[in-house]
XYZ file of C-alpha atoms in Angstrom:
461
model
C -8.034 31.097 10.935
C -5.251 30.907 8.397
C -4.651 33.445 5.723
C -2.031 34.666 3.212
C -1.959 37.214 0.337
C -1.237 36.216 -3.357
C -1.550 38.555 -6.326
C -2.852 41.325 -3.960
C -5.689 39.047 -3.092
C -6.214 37.862 0.482
C -7.174 34.204 1.008
C -8.574 32.940 4.278
C -9.019 29.285 5.434
C -11.248 28.707 8.431
C -9.348 25.827 9.962
C -6.482 23.292 9.418
C -8.866 20.854 7.761
C -9.923 23.291 5.158
C -6.458 24.509 4.665
C -5.161 20.927 4.017
C -7.977 20.321 1.477
C -7.417 23.513 -0.471
C -3.567 22.759 -0.589
C -4.112 19.246 -2.179
C -3.321 18.772 -5.895
C -6.456 18.732 -7.973
C -8.371 15.565 -8.009
C -11.846 14.460 -8.833
C -12.720 13.124 -5.383
C -12.032 16.294 -3.541
C -14.233 18.110 -6.196
C -16.875 15.446 -5.556
C -16.681 16.189 -1.835
C -16.691 19.971 -2.457
C -13.565 20.450 -0.367
C -11.085 21.250 -3.330
C -9.616 24.685 -4.198
C -11.692 26.735 -6.554
C -8.651 27.651 -8.649
C -5.006 27.040 -9.014
C -4.306 30.296 -7.268
C -6.233 29.508 -4.311
C -4.503 26.088 -4.192
C -1.062 27.830 -4.233
C -2.271 30.505 -1.503
C -3.284 27.357 0.666
C 0.114 25.836 0.163
C 1.952 28.977 1.167
C -0.122 29.236 4.292
C 0.423 25.503 5.034
C 4.063 25.882 4.767
C 4.069 28.195 7.818
C 2.031 25.844 10.023
C 4.153 24.313 12.796
C 4.216 20.567 12.897
C 3.043 20.760 16.621
C -0.247 22.114 15.395
C -1.254 18.662 14.108
C -1.041 17.374 17.650
C -3.256 20.132 18.930
C -5.834 20.536 16.161
C -7.110 17.152 15.140
C -9.012 16.949 11.701
C -11.457 14.307 12.841
C -12.879 14.753 16.401
C -10.951 12.756 19.168
C -14.147 11.924 20.948
C -15.878 10.382 18.074
C -13.047 8.619 16.072
C -10.877 5.726 17.216
C -8.378 6.343 14.520
C -7.800 9.852 15.803
C -7.445 8.455 19.290
C -4.930 5.930 18.018
C -2.811 8.582 16.241
C -2.711 10.949 19.239
C -2.503 8.356 22.042
C 0.298 6.363 20.327
C 2.407 9.436 19.265
C 5.997 8.912 20.127
C 7.053 12.281 21.598
C 10.704 11.258 21.973
C 10.993 10.358 18.241
C 9.240 13.701 17.360
C 11.553 15.833 19.448
C 14.186 16.333 16.842
C 11.784 17.760 14.316
C 9.187 19.280 16.697
C 10.367 22.920 16.032
C 9.879 22.588 12.297
C 7.090 24.128 10.305
C 5.610 22.222 7.459
C 7.833 23.999 4.989
C 10.978 23.438 7.127
C 10.026 19.787 7.213
C 10.051 19.545 3.533
C 13.389 21.155 3.395
C 14.783 18.765 6.107
C 13.459 15.811 4.457
C 15.206 16.728 1.232
C 18.451 17.439 3.018
C 21.440 15.067 3.512
C 20.870 15.146 7.195
C 17.646 13.150 6.654
C 19.310 9.889 5.711
C 17.800 6.482 6.152
C 18.803 5.908 9.816
C 17.508 9.344 10.794
C 14.147 8.897 8.895
C 13.666 5.466 10.652
C 14.358 7.151 14.077
C 11.710 9.879 13.509
C 9.084 7.740 11.859
C 7.167 6.943 14.978
C 6.924 10.679 15.866
C 5.449 11.660 12.416
C 1.652 11.562 12.335
C -0.339 10.774 9.050
C -1.524 14.441 9.023
C 2.089 15.650 9.109
C 2.988 13.236 6.292
C 0.123 14.423 4.141
C 0.737 18.047 4.725
C 4.272 17.935 3.671
C 3.511 15.828 0.698
C 1.242 18.644 -0.673
C 4.220 20.934 -0.776
C 6.255 18.480 -2.829
C 6.773 18.030 -6.374
C 6.799 14.488 -7.694
C 10.576 14.319 -7.787
C 10.641 15.173 -4.115
C 8.218 12.434 -3.144
C 10.409 10.016 -5.045
C 13.645 11.327 -3.481
C 12.531 11.079 0.089
C 10.700 7.619 -0.345
C 13.938 6.280 -1.712
C 15.724 7.076 1.507
C 13.278 5.194 3.656
C 14.124 1.668 4.613
C 11.318 -0.652 5.969
C 12.140 -4.346 6.157
C 9.554 -7.107 7.082
C 9.681 -10.758 7.431
C 7.441 -13.873 7.544
C 8.990 -16.775 5.407
C 11.233 -14.421 3.553
C 12.760 -10.890 3.789
C 10.883 -8.160 2.114
C 11.958 -4.364 1.587
C 15.767 -4.742 1.403
C 17.468 -1.888 -0.637
C 17.798 -2.859 -4.347
C 14.922 -5.391 -4.011
C 11.406 -5.515 -5.406
C 8.854 -8.145 -4.505
C 5.815 -9.171 -6.339
C 2.358 -10.343 -5.154
C 1.257 -13.231 -7.370
C -2.490 -12.653 -7.828
C -3.927 -15.708 -9.414
C -7.654 -14.646 -9.480
C -10.506 -16.574 -11.060
C -14.020 -15.431 -11.684
C -15.441 -18.630 -10.389
C -12.779 -19.586 -7.831
C -11.784 -22.560 -10.052
C -8.921 -24.453 -8.361
C -7.666 -25.447 -11.713
C -7.747 -22.011 -13.088
C -6.009 -20.470 -9.986
C -3.332 -23.192 -10.202
C -2.692 -22.482 -13.900
C -2.202 -18.797 -12.985
C -0.132 -19.678 -10.021
C 2.188 -21.829 -12.283
C 2.501 -19.098 -14.778
C 3.523 -16.483 -12.249
C 6.079 -18.756 -10.341
C 7.693 -19.730 -13.700
C 8.108 -15.852 -14.289
C 9.730 -15.425 -10.906
C 6.734 -13.812 -9.244
C 5.329 -14.530 -5.756
C 7.946 -13.559 -3.205
C 5.648 -10.863 -1.528
C 2.612 -13.277 -1.411
C 0.556 -15.547 -3.332
C -2.664 -13.894 -2.661
C -6.193 -14.719 -4.122
C -9.131 -12.335 -4.145
C -12.029 -14.968 -3.879
C -15.254 -14.325 -5.817
C -17.188 -16.177 -2.949
C -17.527 -15.820 0.711
C -18.309 -19.580 1.116
C -16.313 -20.815 4.133
C -15.843 -24.372 2.663
C -14.379 -22.915 -0.528
C -12.208 -20.327 1.268
C -10.907 -23.358 3.352
C -10.148 -25.271 0.069
C -8.161 -22.232 -1.360
C -6.055 -21.989 1.835
C -5.343 -25.690 1.738
C -4.431 -25.638 -2.006
C -2.009 -22.704 -1.473
C -0.451 -24.198 1.589
C -0.014 -27.517 -0.337
C 1.882 -25.900 -3.198
C 4.143 -23.856 -0.930
C 5.002 -26.855 1.286
C 5.301 -29.491 -1.564
C 7.899 -27.241 -3.451
C 9.387 -25.653 -0.210
C 8.717 -22.132 -1.539
C 9.968 -19.525 0.751
C 6.837 -17.169 0.516
C 3.424 -16.763 2.232
C -0.067 -17.330 1.055
C -3.228 -15.277 1.734
C -6.826 -15.523 0.738
C -8.202 -11.975 0.630
C -11.453 -12.379 2.425
C -13.050 -10.440 5.222
C -11.190 -10.748 8.581
C -13.980 -12.353 10.226
C -13.992 -15.180 7.627
C -10.267 -15.486 8.371
C -10.812 -15.781 12.017
C -13.412 -18.584 11.296
C -10.916 -20.420 9.130
C -8.290 -20.356 11.848
C -10.777 -21.649 14.297
C -11.400 -24.546 11.956
C -7.635 -25.224 11.687
C -7.057 -23.937 8.174
C -3.395 -23.208 7.300
C -3.658 -19.277 7.386
C -0.443 -17.392 6.911
C -1.378 -13.829 6.583
C -4.609 -12.076 7.763
C -6.015 -9.628 5.147
C -8.155 -6.719 5.517
C -9.159 -3.368 3.528
C -8.665 -0.512 6.004
C -9.548 3.187 5.871
C -8.601 6.354 7.598
C -11.805 6.986 9.852
C -13.642 4.994 12.322
C -16.879 5.498 10.292
C -15.205 4.247 7.034
C -13.781 1.220 8.852
C -17.299 0.440 10.347
C -18.408 0.390 6.689
C -15.849 -2.327 6.136
C -17.263 -4.158 8.997
C -14.163 -3.725 11.199
C -12.590 -1.899 14.250
C -9.278 -1.788 15.773
C -10.336 -4.531 18.483
C -11.261 -6.898 15.668
C -7.909 -6.392 13.948
C -6.018 -7.033 17.162
C -8.001 -10.224 17.761
C -7.084 -11.462 14.350
C -3.473 -10.494 14.719
C -3.190 -12.362 17.912
C -4.861 -15.321 16.425
C -2.535 -15.422 13.536
C 0.601 -15.073 15.677
C -0.665 -18.018 17.759
C -0.273 -20.265 14.825
C 3.403 -19.591 14.623
C 3.785 -20.206 10.940
C 6.469 -17.703 10.094
C 9.926 -19.042 9.805
C 11.865 -15.783 9.712
C 9.445 -13.313 11.278
C 6.136 -12.579 12.857
C 4.729 -9.810 10.493
C 1.388 -11.547 9.944
C -1.050 -8.788 8.640
C -1.654 -7.706 5.105
C -3.674 -4.518 4.444
C -5.012 -2.775 1.340
C -6.078 0.925 1.158
C -7.007 3.420 -1.568
C -7.690 7.203 -1.867
C -11.550 7.752 -1.932
C -12.533 4.942 0.395
C -13.715 7.424 3.261
C -15.423 9.564 0.758
C -17.222 6.574 -1.043
C -18.820 5.745 2.386
C -19.540 9.284 3.352
C -17.273 8.949 6.242
C -14.543 11.600 5.412
C -15.592 14.386 7.887
C -14.741 16.989 5.269
C -11.097 15.934 5.144
C -9.646 15.654 1.776
C -9.154 12.055 0.358
C -5.311 12.010 0.469
C -5.207 12.930 4.166
C -7.865 10.348 4.863
C -5.699 7.800 2.970
C -2.565 8.798 5.068
C -4.769 8.202 8.288
C -5.339 4.599 7.161
C -1.592 4.118 7.497
C -1.762 4.757 11.208
C -4.114 1.766 11.522
C -1.696 -0.337 9.469
C 1.356 0.810 11.366
C -0.218 -0.139 14.734
C -0.425 -3.816 13.530
C 3.207 -4.131 12.080
C 2.086 -5.580 8.770
C 4.172 -7.702 6.373
C 2.604 -5.915 3.485
C 0.414 -2.972 2.736
C -0.450 -1.571 -0.567
C -2.584 1.155 -2.085
C -4.818 -0.096 -4.751
C -4.325 3.448 -6.251
C -6.676 3.513 -9.348
C -9.154 0.909 -8.463
C -11.981 2.875 -6.965
C -12.333 4.739 -10.173
C -12.492 8.095 -11.934
C -14.976 9.657 -9.548
C -12.027 9.837 -7.083
C -8.910 9.915 -9.327
C -10.019 11.059 -12.796
C -7.109 10.309 -15.172
C -3.531 8.999 -15.472
C -2.132 12.265 -14.231
C -4.168 12.156 -10.906
C -3.469 8.457 -10.492
C 0.293 8.865 -10.912
C 0.429 11.704 -8.360
C -1.780 9.812 -5.918
C 0.518 6.774 -6.160
C 3.679 8.728 -5.385
C 1.890 10.576 -2.559
C 0.681 7.216 -0.954
C 4.041 5.569 -1.357
C 5.808 8.489 0.085
C 3.430 8.831 3.152
C 3.559 5.171 3.897
C 7.283 4.874 3.842
C 7.727 8.016 5.812
C 5.482 6.533 8.504
C 7.615 3.427 8.621
C 5.332 1.043 6.579
C 6.304 -1.539 3.861
C 4.269 0.101 1.264
C 3.568 -1.445 -2.074
C 1.198 -0.470 -4.748
C -1.289 -1.981 -7.112
C -0.400 0.106 -10.173
C -3.838 -0.032 -11.685
C -6.974 1.722 -13.281
C -10.416 0.921 -14.082
C -11.631 0.505 -17.648
C -13.797 3.743 -17.362
C -10.991 5.975 -16.238
C -9.176 8.369 -18.550
C -5.880 6.278 -18.219
C -4.173 3.521 -20.141
C -1.314 1.173 -19.794
C 1.204 3.908 -20.722
C 0.247 5.819 -17.595
C 0.824 2.589 -15.578
C 4.303 2.131 -17.142
C 5.127 5.647 -16.042
C 3.812 5.053 -12.439
C 5.455 1.729 -12.125
C 8.802 3.212 -13.245
C 8.642 6.122 -10.867
C 7.528 3.929 -7.914
C 10.300 1.466 -8.455
C 12.783 4.266 -8.675
C 11.491 5.476 -5.303
C 12.001 2.135 -3.652
C 8.619 0.420 -4.002
C 8.351 -2.619 -1.702
C 6.215 -4.777 -3.999
C 3.785 -4.636 -6.981
C 1.080 -6.958 -8.313
C 1.413 -9.664 -10.735
C -1.582 -10.566 -12.814
C -1.599 -12.763 -15.904
C -1.546 -10.208 -18.827
C -2.110 -7.418 -16.470
C -5.901 -8.116 -16.841
C -7.621 -9.312 -13.757
C -10.369 -11.398 -14.961
C -12.184 -11.590 -11.614
C -12.041 -8.012 -10.484
C -12.281 -6.579 -13.920
C -9.626 -3.843 -13.835
C -6.073 -3.360 -15.282
C -3.083 -4.023 -13.145
C 0.547 -4.945 -13.768
C 1.706 -8.355 -15.259
C 4.542 -10.758 -14.555
C 6.227 -9.298 -17.588
C 6.074 -5.816 -16.060
C 7.966 -7.121 -13.025
C 10.640 -8.630 -15.480
C 10.934 -5.148 -17.200
C 11.531 -3.183 -13.993
C 13.739 -5.659 -12.522
C 16.028 -5.423 -15.684
C 15.797 -1.735 -15.996
C 16.846 -0.973 -12.455
C 18.681 -4.093 -11.434
C 16.139 -4.873 -8.727
C 16.331 -8.342 -7.140
C 13.906 -10.812 -5.455
C 13.632 -11.329 -1.868
C 16.846 -13.160 -1.154
C 15.471 -16.479 0.062
C 13.075 -16.601 -2.902
C 15.846 -15.811 -5.265
C 17.860 -18.750 -3.988
C 14.874 -20.894 -4.537
C 14.314 -19.745 -7.969
C 17.854 -20.734 -8.721
C 17.558 -24.144 -7.051
C 14.434 -24.793 -9.097
C 16.224 -23.848 -12.269
C 13.646 -21.090 -13.051
C 16.515 -18.388 -13.016
C 20.230 -18.675 -13.589
C 22.742 -17.317 -11.029
C 22.345 -13.797 -12.321
C 18.708 -13.924 -11.781
C 17.703 -14.160 -15.351
C 14.903 -16.511 -16.506
C 15.743 -19.933 -17.971
C 13.765 -21.593 -20.624
C 11.242 -23.950 -18.948
C 11.428 -27.573 -19.851
C 8.186 -29.574 -20.284
C 9.157 -31.886 -17.344
C 9.877 -29.168 -14.902
C 8.880 -30.218 -11.349
C 6.322 -27.301 -11.095
C 4.750 -28.221 -14.347
C 4.368 -31.818 -13.354
C 3.545 -31.267 -9.808
C 0.606 -28.810 -10.498
C -0.911 -31.025 -13.092
C -3.395 -32.376 -10.419
C -4.601 -28.976 -9.499
C -4.977 -27.940 -13.120
C -6.910 -31.122 -14.031
């Protein structure tokens, strides 16, 4: 039992799970799950009580039963007690103050990251203003490598997302060309296929690999199909760079995705055996999003932001090259409007970085949400200020296959110019060599006989 008094009224919270939910900033998903605070006053009372909870409590009082959930078992069994030792005496409120202090610099945050559980990260985020989430995330440094180096300070990468509603190779190639000539693609060239046809998925893998190899592009490709399809592609000898999978924060939700930890481990080992990375062996790419556990009725009464943070424990176990929250994609039932999407994006980025993950974000919304592109401009600017690892690049910011609004190649140009952010260094060198950018990283005018334009004519038909 947790309790506190506010305005001469006593508030009681039956357990840590309820306390966490009641302390969460208001969002439609928690209201849908009937776990949200009934008033702003109750929410503040919960935060006051949460601030006094020792961090050690999250190792003793699990929110999802250990016996029935492999994600909980992963969190508890892999906890690094030595890394936790230097902060083990803190309460959640003390932890917030410490994170904002000069003592918690980049090196210190990297040392304690293995000792921080997702629930600790989620709890402290609930006590933070947006500026706090930005400031702490900015101090976190997470660098990963496959064919280039992602996550260096002062850098921002872009996933080139050339989706097509019929998986047309010509249409995909046209979008790839568009993105490359705008300097996008250093995070990954990643296709969300409309089909699960294995022969088509194989064609997509070969096309991506052909372009990367033909033009010696220091990047990686990924066809974002189910992990079981990727395993079958590798068995057939397809040139797979990264293994993709959507993940969630409970075993039941992951079962809804058709996955478990053993399957992810099998896929990781298969990808590592291909030895396709030139600079590193981070071979996994994960996507998450607040609301995934609730949408599959697999949240166990835990608030959606804490469930999201638990998904990062799954990701952390597999040392991914990339992980991003597709923050507004699930819809207004979970994040109702621009304000809620902005807050969720900052929370997700903060929690992921605090746990030592290369967190990116699909700054996005669905067309039936109470949000617009101005909200996305705000979130993009805040996240980039906070040290975002990568964002999404879609032609015109409108994904014509997934039917949602994201960020464009032009948005990446805007944020790079505004904040002086650079491409992954190996990719930046390639852009200069290909005369796509000048020595200062600015785009050049593209001539009609540019090698990329000529070389992709076959794919474009």
